[in-house]
Structures are given as C-alpha cells and as structure tokens.
Amino acid sequence: MRFGFVLSEVGYGLRRNLSMVVSVILVTFVSLTFVGAAALLQMQITQMKGYWYDKVQVAIFLCGEDYGQTTCADGSITDPQRTDIQAMLESAAVKPYVADFEYESKAQALIHFREQFENSAIVDTVTADQLPESFRVSLVDPEKYDVINELFSSMKGVDVVIDQRDLLEKIFSIINIASVVAIGIAAVMIVCAVLLVGTTIRLSAFTRRRETGIMRLVGASKASIQLPFVVEGIIAGLLGALLASGVLWGLARFFIDGKLAKEYPDTAFISTGEVLMVAPWLILLSVVLAGVSSIVTLRRYLKV
Amino acid sequence: MIRFENVTMVYDQKSRPGLDDISIEIDRGDFAFLVGPSGSGKSTFLGLVLRELVATGGAVHVAGQNVARIPSWRVPKLRRGIGVVFQDFRLLEQKNVFDNVAFAMQVIGESRSAIREHVPEVLKMVGLEGKEKRKPHELSGGEKQRVAIARAIANRPAILLADEPTGNLDPATSVGIMNVLDRINQNGTTVLMATHDDGIVNSMRRRVIELSEGKILRDEKVGEYTSMIPVINQDGTRELRVAGPGDRGKAASGSQAFAPFDTEDDMP
C-alpha cells in the first residue's frame, strides 16, 4: 500500500466524518489539558521544594522563662547549656549533617519578626523578651531532619526543634489536592476520549464499508485495510494533544510568566520550559490511546 | 483450479445443510454456469471458494491449496487470485471509472506507473475506452457492470467469480456482458458464473452445474437450464411452475401437461 494512497484515504475519511472528528479533537484536547495541568502542578511542587529546601532551616528554639517543656524545667536557658548545644552542633556526630548554623538572639529575632510582619499591627505589641532565642541550622540533606530532632529535642535548654519544611508541606498538600482533582477530571475525560475515538472509527468504518468490502475482495491485506482508520484516529488524537500543549504553553507564558512570576518574585514558578517537557508525553499519550482504541474497535467492527 | 471434495456446509444444525457432500472439479480455463433456484447453495459455493466461508466438512481446493488450511493472514493472497463481480456492481460512487478500477490495484500496493499503464488496457478489454472520467451515476447498468468486471480482473486473477452479473440488466445488455466474460475466459481465466438466467445459459452452450437443495443435480459439459415451465392445468388455466428434478428428460404426466408454447430446446 502506497503512502500517498493511504493519506488520500485518510483525508477522505476525515472529511466525511468531520463533526465526529472535531468532537474527538475537542475531547482529547480537554482531557490532555487536565493531564498536562496535573503534571505541571507536580513539577511546580518539585520546583518549589528545590528552591525552598535550600533556604529553609531547622530551628532549634531555646528555653525562655516558664516554658512548659520538661527540658525547660530549669527556666530560661543558661550560658553553659547554650555552649553545650553549640558544641553538639560542631561535634563529629552532627557535623556531617550540618551545612551551616547560626545563633539568633532575642534581639535579632525581633528584627526578623518585624521584617516578616512589616504591615501588621502585631509588630508593635511584641517585645524581644517574648521571642525565643534559637539556633538556625541549614542541613546538608533536608530529609535528615529526624537526626537533628532526635539529638537536640531532649537536650537541656532546648524548647522545641522545628522543621520549617512542615510549613511548606501545607502549601504542597494544597497543590497536591489540586493536581489529584485535575487527574480525576482527566481520567474521566480520557475515558470519554477513548470511547469517542472508538465510536468515530466505528462510524467511519460503517460509512466506508463498501470500500473496505472491495479492498477485502481484491485481496488487500488486513493491515492496509485498517491502516487508514487507525491513522485517522491518531490524527484526531494528535490534533487534540497539540491544542492542549498550545493552551498549556499559553497559560505558562501569559499567566505564570506574565503575572504570577511578577507578583511573587520570591517564588520559583514553572515556566514554558516545563510545558515543553510535558508536551511530548501528552502527544505520545494521545497517539497511544487513539491508536489502541481504533485498533480494538476495528477488530470488533471491521470484518477483514 | 477449483476442486470440491465431499464438501458439506452446515449453517445451523437444525436446518438442512447449505451444501451437502459435494464433489466437483472445475479446470483451469473452464467457463461454468452455476445454476439453481435461490437457496440451492450457489452463494455458499462461491463463498467457500473465496474463503468467506469455511466448509464444515470435506475440503475445498483453490489453485492447488486447501483453503481451510490457509492461515488468515494469507487469505488476502488467495483473494488476489480471484476476481469477483456482483449483481449490484458495488462501484465507489465518488470515484470515476478509472479510479474505481485503479482502486483494486492501489489497495494491493501497485505502483502508480503500473496502474497508469494497466487500467486503460483493462478498460479497453471490457469496452469502456473513452469513459475513464465518468462517474458511476453517469453510466448505464451495463456500463457499470463492465467497470465492475474491469475492477475484478485488474489484478489479473486466474479465477473470475460472477454472482448473477446480469441479474439487473436487460437481455440485450446482458449479451454484451456475456461477451466480455467470454473474452476474459478466452484469455485463460477460469470463469464461474452463478445465474438464474435460462436464456444466457442456453445460448452460451457451456458447462452447467445445477444445484438443488445443496446437492449437485447435474453437471453437463454443454448444458442447458430450465428454471420454470409453463403448464396448463386440467381446468384449462395456465401458470408457470418451478422446474424440478423430475422435469428433465421425461414428459409431464398426471394432472399437468406442458404448455404447447415450450421452446424446442427445452423439450426432448
């Protein structure tokens, strides 16, 4: 079977079945947009993790007056206790995990607090005494938080050890929920797309049953009879995937780059580059889904 | 070329078989008519040759191969050696005459140059020169059937099966079609034609295989066919009666007499 002949058959099939083909394109487009969005949200999480995990630290808060912890039974932290903690951070057992650490006094804590809550009225009511001293520890591997927690939380003079990642995890869990929702919608839409491809191919096979009947009689191979239909399904799916990729790229370009990234310059956002990474997978997915569903349909409805 | 060995085709256990223990051989270059009333097994016979159907008993050999043993992926190759023509032409309405014939060559992967060279030859053979650009709706029934024949022989099959090719045509047009089939046969193609048309069978004077209820009723080198017999009943009324096995070679008896306007061909 000649390539040109297959193409002309495909073109004829697409034209004859235009409304169905358009619906396949649109449904594939919507479903793959959701798949792509879910993938991009996951990439956004990874991106933020990479960006923030370098910056977040483990904070070892030290005891102040009347803190409830058993380790704080002696009241406010004493100088020897503080020296012990610092020595522990520098000890051979802990050093491999620690990239860097610094001590933050009550006064420094107040300065940071004021910076952080610049626009809030709370700033005026807080005094340095109300804020705890702390050691700010940057870890070589942020995942090793447990080691630090275990070693320091039971030390005298340590109030509590806090992993700042916990705060980020809340944001990530929201993004995760959004991507799960997107995946859920995508799954339903993909089922629609697959069934619609099947129906379209079935209709196409029916409208061309005379052609296929003749092809069969003159001895065309099974593959050459089915190929134009499969190509037809794949082209429709492919167009849907291209549309989805285009829309995602547009969102990344104009919404994320053009708006979000300008409003939140501190945050690392995904960009068009990530869309270009996702797009080939969307295209591959559309080709595989459309191809498989047309082949399965033809096996059932096209006698060869 | 085509050999049936004790072929039985059972569609449904309860009803009688479509073909019942048939053995017959059609040689290369033969021209044979397959006659018999509807339901006698003609279509089953053609379907078995094409391997549209697989016999439930016995063996069907086409071009030296037992068709039941051909794996499904080799069936297209078998069919390339067999051309088929139908009563309803089955042309592609949106394609012109040339493209309808070319289609048969395109789908088996013939090159464009081979198609450009061969299609005009085939069209000339069936008498359609100069009508390449016509669409099927611009053609007469006879011309449509010529296009269908051209398409059937485009890939130079060794066997041509024709299922009532003149069924939709008037007698004069049918003669033209028969001449085309005869010409194809003279070029060495085995032609097997299923028909009801007594006139054509009788005037061609070729081999006749008559089927009835799935059995071969007769097989004559130069045969004739009578599908119906005009009779006069005892009360003087006239009617046509379907010819049965008992009608050949003996005079009617009992309550019915053959009508006097029988052709001399039909009566002994």
Coordinates of C-alpha atoms in Angstrom, one line a residue:
Chain A
M1 CA 0.0 0.0 0.0
R2 CA 1.4 3.3 -1.1
F3 CA 1.9 6.1 1.4
G4 CA 0.1 8.7 -0.8
F5 CA -2.8 6.4 -1.3
V6 CA -3.2 5.9 2.5
L7 CA -3.1 9.6 3.0
S8 CA -5.8 10.3 0.4
E9 CA -8.0 7.6 2.1
V10 CA -7.3 9.2 5.5
G11 CA -8.2 12.7 4.1
Y12 CA -11.4 11.3 2.6
G13 CA -12.4 9.6 5.9
L14 CA -11.7 12.7 7.9
R15 CA -13.7 14.9 5.6
R16 CA -16.6 12.5 5.5
N17 CA -16.7 12.3 9.3
L18 CA -15.9 15.8 10.1
S19 CA -18.2 16.5 13.1
M20 CA -17.2 13.3 14.9
V21 CA -13.5 14.1 14.2
V22 CA -13.9 17.6 15.6
S23 CA -15.5 16.2 18.8
V24 CA -12.7 13.7 19.2
I25 CA -10.2 16.6 18.8
L26 CA -12.0 18.7 21.4
V27 CA -12.5 15.9 24.0
T28 CA -8.9 14.8 23.6
F29 CA -7.8 18.5 24.0
V30 CA -9.7 19.0 27.2
S31 CA -8.6 15.7 28.8
L32 CA -5.0 16.2 27.9
T33 CA -5.1 19.8 29.2
F34 CA -6.0 18.4 32.6
V35 CA -3.4 15.7 32.4
G36 CA -0.8 18.3 31.5
A37 CA -2.0 20.6 34.2
A38 CA -1.7 17.9 36.8
A39 CA 1.8 17.1 35.6
L40 CA 2.7 20.8 35.7
L41 CA 1.4 21.2 39.2
Q42 CA 3.6 18.3 40.3
M43 CA 6.6 19.9 38.6
Q44 CA 5.7 23.1 40.4
I45 CA 5.9 21.3 43.7
T46 CA 9.3 19.8 42.8
Q47 CA 10.5 23.2 41.7
M48 CA 9.4 24.8 45.0
K49 CA 10.9 22.1 47.0
G50 CA 14.2 22.5 45.3
Y51 CA 14.0 26.3 45.7
W52 CA 12.8 26.4 49.3
Y53 CA 14.5 23.4 50.8
D54 CA 17.8 25.2 50.2
K55 CA 16.6 28.1 52.2
V56 CA 14.5 26.5 54.9
Q57 CA 16.3 25.6 58.1
V58 CA 15.8 23.6 61.2
A59 CA 15.2 25.9 64.0
I60 CA 16.3 24.8 67.5
F61 CA 14.3 27.1 69.8
L62 CA 15.9 27.6 73.2
C63 CA 14.1 27.8 76.5
G64 CA 12.8 31.1 77.9
E65 CA 11.0 31.8 81.2
D66 CA 8.2 29.4 82.1
Y67 CA 8.2 27.3 79.0
G68 CA 6.2 24.1 79.7
Q69 CA 8.7 21.6 78.3
T70 CA 10.5 19.2 80.7
T71 CA 13.8 20.2 79.1
C72 CA 13.0 23.7 80.2
A73 CA 12.4 22.8 83.8
D74 CA 15.3 25.0 84.9
G75 CA 13.7 28.1 83.4
S76 CA 15.5 30.2 80.9
I77 CA 18.5 28.8 79.1
T78 CA 21.8 29.2 80.8
D79 CA 25.1 30.1 79.1
P80 CA 26.6 26.6 79.8
Q81 CA 23.6 24.9 78.2
R82 CA 23.9 27.2 75.2
T83 CA 27.5 26.3 74.9
D84 CA 26.7 22.6 75.1
I85 CA 24.2 22.9 72.3
Q86 CA 26.7 24.8 70.1
A87 CA 29.4 22.2 70.9
M88 CA 27.0 19.5 69.9
L89 CA 26.3 21.2 66.6
E90 CA 30.0 21.3 66.0
S91 CA 30.6 17.7 67.2
A92 CA 31.8 15.0 64.8
A93 CA 28.5 13.1 65.2
V94 CA 26.4 16.1 63.9
K95 CA 28.8 18.0 61.7
P96 CA 28.3 15.8 58.6
Y97 CA 24.6 16.7 58.5
V98 CA 25.0 20.4 59.1
A99 CA 25.9 22.7 56.3
D100 CA 25.8 25.8 58.3
F101 CA 24.3 27.2 61.5
E102 CA 23.9 30.5 63.3
Y103 CA 22.7 31.7 66.6
E104 CA 19.8 34.1 66.7
S105 CA 19.4 36.1 69.8
K106 CA 16.1 37.6 71.1
A107 CA 17.1 41.0 69.6
Q108 CA 17.8 39.5 66.2
A109 CA 14.6 37.5 66.4
L110 CA 12.7 40.7 66.9
I111 CA 14.3 42.3 63.9
H112 CA 13.4 39.3 61.7
F113 CA 9.9 39.3 63.1
R114 CA 9.4 42.9 62.3
E115 CA 10.7 42.4 58.8
Q116 CA 8.3 39.5 58.3
F117 CA 5.2 41.2 59.6
E118 CA 6.0 44.6 58.4
N119 CA 2.5 45.6 57.6
S120 CA 0.8 44.0 60.6
A121 CA -0.2 45.7 63.8
I122 CA 1.1 42.8 65.8
V123 CA 4.7 44.2 65.4
D124 CA 4.1 47.0 67.9
T125 CA 2.9 44.7 70.7
V126 CA 5.8 42.2 70.5
T127 CA 8.9 42.7 72.5
A128 CA 12.2 40.9 72.3
D129 CA 11.6 39.1 75.5
Q130 CA 8.5 37.4 74.1
L131 CA 10.6 35.8 71.3
P132 CA 12.8 32.8 71.9
E133 CA 16.4 32.6 71.1
S134 CA 17.3 29.9 68.6
F135 CA 20.0 28.2 66.5
R136 CA 19.2 28.3 62.8
V137 CA 20.6 25.1 61.2
S138 CA 20.9 24.5 57.5
L139 CA 21.1 20.8 56.7
V140 CA 23.2 19.2 54.0
D141 CA 20.2 17.0 53.3
P142 CA 16.9 18.5 54.5
E143 CA 15.4 15.0 54.7
K144 CA 17.7 14.2 57.6
Y145 CA 15.7 16.4 59.9
D146 CA 14.9 13.5 62.2
V147 CA 18.5 13.0 63.2
I148 CA 18.7 16.6 64.4
N149 CA 15.3 16.4 66.1
E150 CA 16.3 13.2 68.0
L151 CA 19.7 14.6 69.2
F152 CA 18.6 18.0 70.3
S153 CA 15.0 17.9 71.4
S154 CA 15.9 16.1 74.6
M155 CA 18.8 18.4 75.5
K156 CA 18.5 20.6 78.5
G157 CA 17.6 24.2 77.5
V158 CA 16.1 23.2 74.1
D159 CA 12.4 24.1 73.9
V160 CA 11.5 22.6 70.6
V161 CA 13.1 21.6 67.3
I162 CA 11.1 22.8 64.3
D163 CA 11.5 21.8 60.7
Q164 CA 10.4 24.7 58.6
R165 CA 9.6 22.3 55.8
D166 CA 6.5 21.5 57.7
L167 CA 5.1 24.9 56.8
L168 CA 5.9 24.3 53.1
E169 CA 4.3 20.9 53.2
K170 CA 0.9 22.6 53.8
I171 CA 1.3 24.6 50.6
F172 CA 2.4 21.4 48.8
S173 CA -0.6 19.5 50.1
I174 CA -2.9 22.1 48.6
I175 CA -1.2 21.9 45.3
N176 CA -1.3 18.1 45.5
I177 CA -5.0 18.1 46.0
A178 CA -5.4 20.4 43.0
S179 CA -3.4 18.0 40.9
V180 CA -5.3 15.0 42.2
V181 CA -8.5 16.8 41.2
A182 CA -7.0 17.5 37.8
I183 CA -6.0 13.9 37.4
G184 CA -9.5 12.8 38.4
I185 CA -11.1 15.0 35.7
A186 CA -8.5 14.0 33.2
A187 CA -9.2 10.3 33.9
V188 CA -13.0 10.7 33.2
M189 CA -12.2 12.8 30.1
I190 CA -9.8 10.2 28.8
V191 CA -12.4 7.5 29.1
C192 CA -14.7 9.8 27.1
A193 CA -12.0 10.4 24.5
V194 CA -11.2 6.7 24.1
L195 CA -14.9 5.8 23.7
L196 CA -15.4 8.6 21.3
V197 CA -12.4 7.6 19.2
G198 CA -13.9 4.1 19.1
T199 CA -17.3 5.4 18.1
T200 CA -15.8 7.6 15.5
I201 CA -13.8 4.9 13.9
R202 CA -16.8 2.6 14.0
L203 CA -18.9 5.2 12.2
S204 CA -16.1 5.8 9.7
A205 CA -15.8 2.1 9.1
F206 CA -19.5 1.9 8.6
T207 CA -19.7 4.8 6.1
R208 CA -16.8 3.2 4.1
R209 CA -18.0 -0.4 4.3
R210 CA -18.3 -0.6 0.5
E211 CA -14.6 0.5 0.1
T212 CA -13.4 -2.0 2.7
G213 CA -15.6 -4.7 1.2
I214 CA -13.9 -4.2 -2.1
M215 CA -10.5 -4.0 -0.6
R216 CA -11.1 -7.3 1.1
L217 CA -12.3 -8.9 -2.1
V218 CA -9.4 -7.8 -4.3
G219 CA -7.0 -9.1 -1.6
A220 CA -5.8 -6.1 0.3
S221 CA -4.0 -7.1 3.4
K222 CA -5.7 -6.7 6.8
A223 CA -3.1 -4.0 7.7
S224 CA -3.7 -1.9 4.6
I225 CA -7.5 -2.0 5.2
Q226 CA -7.2 -1.0 8.8
L227 CA -4.3 1.5 8.5
P228 CA -6.3 4.5 7.1
F229 CA -8.8 4.2 10.0
V230 CA -6.0 3.9 12.6
V231 CA -4.2 6.9 11.1
E232 CA -7.5 8.8 11.1
G233 CA -7.9 8.2 14.9
I234 CA -4.3 9.0 15.6
I235 CA -4.5 12.3 13.6
A236 CA -7.6 13.4 15.5
G237 CA -6.0 12.5 18.9
L238 CA -2.7 14.2 17.8
L239 CA -4.5 17.4 17.0
G240 CA -6.2 17.4 20.4
A241 CA -2.8 16.9 22.1
L242 CA -1.3 19.7 20.1
L243 CA -4.1 22.0 21.1
A244 CA -3.7 21.0 24.8
S245 CA 0.0 21.7 24.6
G246 CA -0.6 25.0 23.0
V247 CA -3.1 26.1 25.7
L248 CA -0.7 25.0 28.5
W249 CA 2.1 26.8 26.9
G250 CA -0.1 29.9 26.6
L251 CA -1.0 29.6 30.3
A252 CA 2.6 29.3 31.3
R253 CA 3.7 32.2 29.1
F254 CA 1.0 34.7 29.9
F255 CA -0.4 33.7 33.3
I256 CA 2.7 32.3 35.1
D257 CA 5.5 34.2 33.4
G258 CA 3.5 37.3 32.8
K259 CA 1.6 37.6 36.0
L260 CA 2.4 35.3 38.9
A261 CA 6.1 35.5 38.5
K262 CA 6.0 39.3 38.6
E263 CA 3.7 39.4 41.6
Y264 CA 5.7 36.9 43.6
P265 CA 9.3 37.4 42.6
D266 CA 10.5 35.3 45.7
T267 CA 8.8 32.2 44.5
A268 CA 10.1 29.8 41.8
F269 CA 7.5 29.2 39.3
I270 CA 7.5 26.7 36.4
S271 CA 7.6 28.2 33.0
T272 CA 7.2 27.4 29.3
G273 CA 10.3 25.2 29.5
E274 CA 8.3 22.7 31.7
V275 CA 5.4 22.8 29.3
L276 CA 7.8 21.8 26.5
M277 CA 8.9 18.9 28.7
V278 CA 5.3 17.8 29.3
A279 CA 4.0 18.3 25.7
P280 CA 5.8 15.3 24.1
W281 CA 4.3 13.0 26.7
L282 CA 0.8 14.4 26.0
I283 CA 1.4 13.8 22.3
L284 CA 2.6 10.3 22.9
L285 CA -0.3 9.6 25.2
S286 CA -2.8 10.8 22.6
V287 CA -1.2 8.7 19.9
V288 CA -1.2 5.6 22.0
L289 CA -4.7 6.0 23.3
A290 CA -6.2 6.8 19.9
G291 CA -4.2 4.1 18.2
V292 CA -5.1 1.4 20.7
S293 CA -8.8 2.3 20.8
S294 CA -9.1 2.4 17.0
I295 CA -7.4 -0.9 16.6
V296 CA -9.6 -2.5 19.3
T297 CA -12.7 -1.0 17.6
L298 CA -11.7 -2.2 14.1
R299 CA -11.1 -5.7 15.4
R300 CA -14.7 -5.8 16.5
Y301 CA -16.4 -3.9 13.8
L302 CA -14.4 -4.1 10.6
K303 CA -14.6 -7.6 9.0
V304 CA -11.4 -8.3 7.1
Chain B
M1 CA -8.3 -24.9 -10.5
I2 CA -11.3 -25.3 -8.1
R3 CA -11.9 -28.7 -6.6
F4 CA -14.5 -29.6 -4.0
E5 CA -14.1 -33.0 -2.2
N6 CA -17.1 -34.1 -0.3
V7 CA -17.8 -30.6 0.8
T8 CA -20.6 -30.1 3.4
M9 CA -21.5 -26.7 4.7
V10 CA -23.8 -26.7 7.7
Y11 CA -25.0 -23.2 8.8
D12 CA -27.4 -24.4 11.5
Q13 CA -27.7 -27.9 12.9
K14 CA -31.5 -27.8 12.7
S15 CA -31.9 -26.8 9.1
R16 CA -30.7 -28.7 6.0
P17 CA -27.1 -28.0 5.0
G18 CA -26.2 -25.2 2.6
L19 CA -24.1 -27.7 0.7
D20 CA -24.4 -31.4 1.2
D21 CA -21.5 -33.7 0.4
I22 CA -20.5 -32.1 -2.9
S23 CA -17.6 -33.2 -5.1
I24 CA -16.7 -31.4 -8.3
E25 CA -13.8 -30.1 -10.2
I26 CA -13.5 -27.0 -12.4
D27 CA -10.4 -27.0 -14.5
R28 CA -8.2 -24.1 -15.5
G29 CA -9.7 -22.1 -18.3
D30 CA -13.2 -23.6 -17.8
F31 CA -16.3 -21.5 -18.2
A32 CA -19.0 -22.9 -16.0
F33 CA -22.5 -21.8 -15.0
L34 CA -23.7 -22.5 -11.5
V35 CA -27.5 -22.7 -11.7
G36 CA -30.4 -23.5 -9.4
P37 CA -33.1 -21.7 -7.5
S38 CA -32.4 -19.3 -4.6
G39 CA -31.3 -21.3 -1.6
S40 CA -29.9 -24.1 -3.7
G41 CA -26.3 -23.4 -2.5
K42 CA -24.9 -21.2 -5.2
S43 CA -23.8 -18.4 -2.9
T44 CA -22.4 -20.9 -0.4
F45 CA -20.4 -22.4 -3.2
L46 CA -18.9 -19.0 -4.2
G47 CA -18.3 -18.1 -0.6
L48 CA -16.3 -21.3 0.0
V49 CA -14.1 -20.6 -3.0
L50 CA -13.4 -17.1 -1.7
R51 CA -12.9 -18.4 1.8
E52 CA -15.6 -16.0 3.1
L53 CA -16.9 -19.3 4.5
V54 CA -15.1 -22.3 5.7
A55 CA -16.6 -25.7 5.0
T56 CA -17.8 -27.7 7.9
G57 CA -16.9 -30.9 6.2
G58 CA -14.7 -32.0 3.3
A59 CA -12.0 -29.9 1.5
V60 CA -12.1 -27.0 -0.9
H61 CA -9.0 -26.7 -3.1
V62 CA -8.4 -23.5 -5.0
A63 CA -5.3 -23.2 -7.2
G64 CA -3.9 -26.3 -5.5
Q65 CA -4.3 -25.1 -2.0
N66 CA -6.7 -26.4 0.6
V67 CA -8.4 -23.0 1.5
A68 CA -9.3 -24.2 5.0
R69 CA -5.6 -24.6 5.8
I70 CA -4.6 -21.1 4.6
P71 CA -3.7 -19.0 7.7
S72 CA -5.9 -15.9 8.0
W73 CA -3.1 -13.6 7.1
R74 CA -2.5 -15.4 3.8
V75 CA -6.2 -15.2 2.8
P76 CA -5.7 -11.8 1.0
K77 CA -3.1 -13.5 -1.2
L78 CA -5.7 -16.2 -2.2
R79 CA -8.2 -13.4 -3.0
R80 CA -5.8 -11.6 -5.2
G81 CA -6.0 -14.6 -7.5
I82 CA -9.8 -14.4 -7.6
G83 CA -11.9 -11.6 -9.2
V84 CA -15.5 -11.2 -8.1
V85 CA -18.4 -9.5 -9.8
F86 CA -21.8 -8.9 -8.3
Q87 CA -25.4 -8.3 -9.4
D88 CA -25.4 -4.8 -7.8
F89 CA -22.0 -3.7 -9.3
R90 CA -20.7 -2.3 -6.0
L91 CA -18.8 0.6 -7.5
L92 CA -17.5 3.5 -5.5
E93 CA -19.9 6.4 -6.4
Q94 CA -17.5 9.2 -5.6
K95 CA -14.7 7.8 -7.8
N96 CA -14.7 7.9 -11.6
V97 CA -14.4 4.8 -13.9
F98 CA -10.6 5.0 -14.0
D99 CA -10.3 5.4 -10.2
N100 CA -12.7 2.6 -9.5
V101 CA -10.5 0.2 -11.5
A102 CA -7.3 1.7 -10.2
F103 CA -8.6 1.3 -6.6
A104 CA -8.2 -2.5 -6.9
M105 CA -4.6 -2.1 -7.8
Q106 CA -3.8 0.7 -5.3
V107 CA -5.0 -1.3 -2.3
I108 CA -2.6 -4.1 -3.0
G109 CA 0.3 -1.7 -3.4
E110 CA 0.8 -1.5 -7.2
S111 CA 2.9 1.4 -8.3
R112 CA 1.4 4.4 -9.9
S113 CA 3.1 3.7 -13.3
A114 CA 1.8 0.2 -13.3
I115 CA -1.7 1.5 -12.7
R116 CA -1.5 4.1 -15.4
E117 CA -0.4 1.5 -17.8
H118 CA -2.7 -1.3 -17.0
V119 CA -6.0 0.3 -16.2
P120 CA -6.6 1.6 -19.8
E121 CA -5.8 -1.9 -21.1
V122 CA -8.4 -3.4 -18.8
L123 CA -11.0 -0.7 -19.7
K124 CA -10.4 -1.4 -23.4
M125 CA -10.9 -5.1 -22.8
V126 CA -14.4 -4.5 -21.3
G127 CA -15.2 -1.9 -23.9
L128 CA -15.1 1.3 -21.9
E129 CA -12.5 3.3 -23.8
G130 CA -13.1 7.0 -23.5
K131 CA -15.3 6.7 -20.4
E132 CA -12.5 6.9 -17.9
K133 CA -13.7 10.2 -16.4
R134 CA -17.3 9.3 -16.0
K135 CA -18.8 8.8 -12.6
P136 CA -20.9 5.7 -11.9
H137 CA -24.1 7.7 -11.8
E138 CA -23.4 8.8 -15.4
L139 CA -23.3 5.2 -16.6
S140 CA -25.9 2.7 -17.7
G141 CA -26.3 -0.5 -15.9
G142 CA -24.4 -2.4 -18.5
E143 CA -21.5 0.1 -18.3
K144 CA -21.4 -0.1 -14.6
Q145 CA -21.1 -3.9 -14.7
R146 CA -18.3 -3.5 -17.2
V147 CA -16.5 -1.3 -14.7
A148 CA -17.1 -3.9 -12.0
I149 CA -15.7 -6.6 -14.3
A150 CA -12.7 -4.4 -15.2
R151 CA -12.0 -3.9 -11.5
A152 CA -12.4 -7.7 -10.8
I153 CA -9.8 -8.5 -13.5
A154 CA -7.4 -5.6 -12.8
N155 CA -5.1 -7.7 -10.8
R156 CA -5.1 -10.5 -13.4
P157 CA -6.8 -13.2 -11.3
A158 CA -6.8 -16.8 -12.5
I159 CA -10.4 -17.2 -11.5
L160 CA -13.4 -14.9 -12.0
L161 CA -16.4 -15.5 -9.9
A162 CA -19.6 -13.8 -11.1
D163 CA -22.6 -13.8 -8.9
E164 CA -25.7 -13.0 -11.1
P165 CA -23.8 -10.4 -13.1
T166 CA -26.7 -10.0 -15.5
G167 CA -29.4 -10.0 -12.8
N168 CA -30.0 -6.3 -13.0
L169 CA -29.6 -6.0 -16.8
D170 CA -31.9 -6.3 -19.7
P171 CA -31.3 -9.2 -22.2
A172 CA -29.6 -7.0 -24.8
T173 CA -27.2 -5.5 -22.3
S174 CA -26.6 -9.0 -20.8
V175 CA -25.4 -10.2 -24.1
G176 CA -22.7 -7.6 -24.1
I177 CA -21.6 -8.6 -20.6
M178 CA -21.5 -12.2 -21.6
N179 CA -19.3 -11.3 -24.5
V180 CA -16.9 -9.6 -22.1
L181 CA -16.9 -12.6 -19.8
D182 CA -16.3 -14.9 -22.7
R183 CA -13.4 -12.8 -23.9
I184 CA -11.9 -12.9 -20.4
N185 CA -12.3 -16.7 -20.4
Q186 CA -10.6 -16.9 -23.8
N187 CA -7.6 -15.2 -22.3
G188 CA -7.3 -18.1 -19.9
T189 CA -9.2 -17.0 -16.9
T190 CA -11.4 -19.6 -15.3
V191 CA -14.9 -18.2 -15.1
L192 CA -17.6 -19.4 -12.7
M193 CA -20.9 -17.6 -13.1
A194 CA -23.9 -18.1 -10.8
T195 CA -27.1 -17.2 -12.6
H196 CA -30.8 -17.7 -12.9
D197 CA -30.9 -16.6 -16.5
D198 CA -32.0 -19.5 -18.6
G199 CA -31.6 -17.6 -21.9
I200 CA -28.0 -16.9 -21.3
V201 CA -27.1 -20.4 -20.1
N202 CA -28.9 -21.9 -23.1
S203 CA -27.3 -19.7 -25.7
M204 CA -23.8 -19.9 -24.3
R205 CA -23.7 -23.7 -24.5
R206 CA -21.1 -24.1 -21.8
R207 CA -20.7 -26.3 -18.8
V208 CA -23.7 -26.2 -16.5
I209 CA -23.6 -27.3 -12.9
E210 CA -27.1 -27.3 -11.4
L211 CA -27.5 -27.2 -7.7
S212 CA -30.7 -28.0 -5.8
E213 CA -31.1 -28.1 -2.0
G214 CA -27.3 -28.2 -1.6
K215 CA -26.7 -31.1 -3.9
I216 CA -25.4 -31.3 -7.4
L217 CA -28.4 -32.2 -9.6
R218 CA -26.4 -32.4 -12.8
D219 CA -23.1 -31.4 -14.3
E220 CA -23.0 -31.3 -18.1
K221 CA -20.2 -30.3 -20.4
V222 CA -22.6 -28.4 -22.7
G223 CA -25.7 -27.9 -20.7
E224 CA -28.9 -26.0 -20.6
Y225 CA -31.1 -24.7 -17.9
T226 CA -34.8 -24.5 -17.3
S227 CA -35.8 -22.5 -14.3
M228 CA -39.6 -22.6 -15.0
I229 CA -42.1 -24.5 -17.0
P230 CA -45.4 -23.1 -18.4
V231 CA -48.1 -25.6 -17.8
I232 CA -51.8 -26.0 -18.5
N233 CA -53.8 -27.4 -15.6
Q234 CA -56.7 -29.8 -16.2
D235 CA -59.2 -27.0 -15.8
G236 CA -57.5 -25.2 -18.6
T237 CA -55.8 -22.4 -16.7
R238 CA -52.2 -21.6 -17.4
E239 CA -49.4 -20.9 -15.0
L240 CA -45.7 -21.1 -14.6
R241 CA -44.3 -23.8 -12.4
V242 CA -40.8 -24.0 -10.9
A243 CA -38.8 -26.7 -12.8
G244 CA -37.9 -29.6 -10.6
P245 CA -35.5 -32.5 -10.9
G246 CA -38.3 -34.7 -12.3
D247 CA -38.9 -32.4 -15.3
R248 CA -35.8 -33.3 -17.2
G249 CA -35.9 -35.9 -19.9
K250 CA -39.5 -37.0 -19.4
A251 CA -42.9 -35.8 -20.3
A252 CA -45.2 -34.3 -17.7
S253 CA -47.8 -36.6 -16.5
G254 CA -50.9 -36.7 -14.3
S255 CA -52.8 -33.6 -13.8
Q256 CA -50.5 -31.3 -15.7
A257 CA -49.4 -31.0 -19.2
F258 CA -46.6 -28.9 -20.6
A259 CA -47.9 -25.9 -22.3
P260 CA -47.6 -26.1 -26.1
F261 CA -45.5 -22.9 -26.4
D262 CA -42.4 -24.6 -24.9
T263 CA -39.3 -23.9 -26.9
E264 CA -38.0 -26.9 -28.7
D265 CA -34.7 -26.6 -26.7
D266 CA -36.4 -27.5 -23.5
M267 CA -38.3 -30.5 -24.7
P268 CA -37.0 -33.8 -25.7

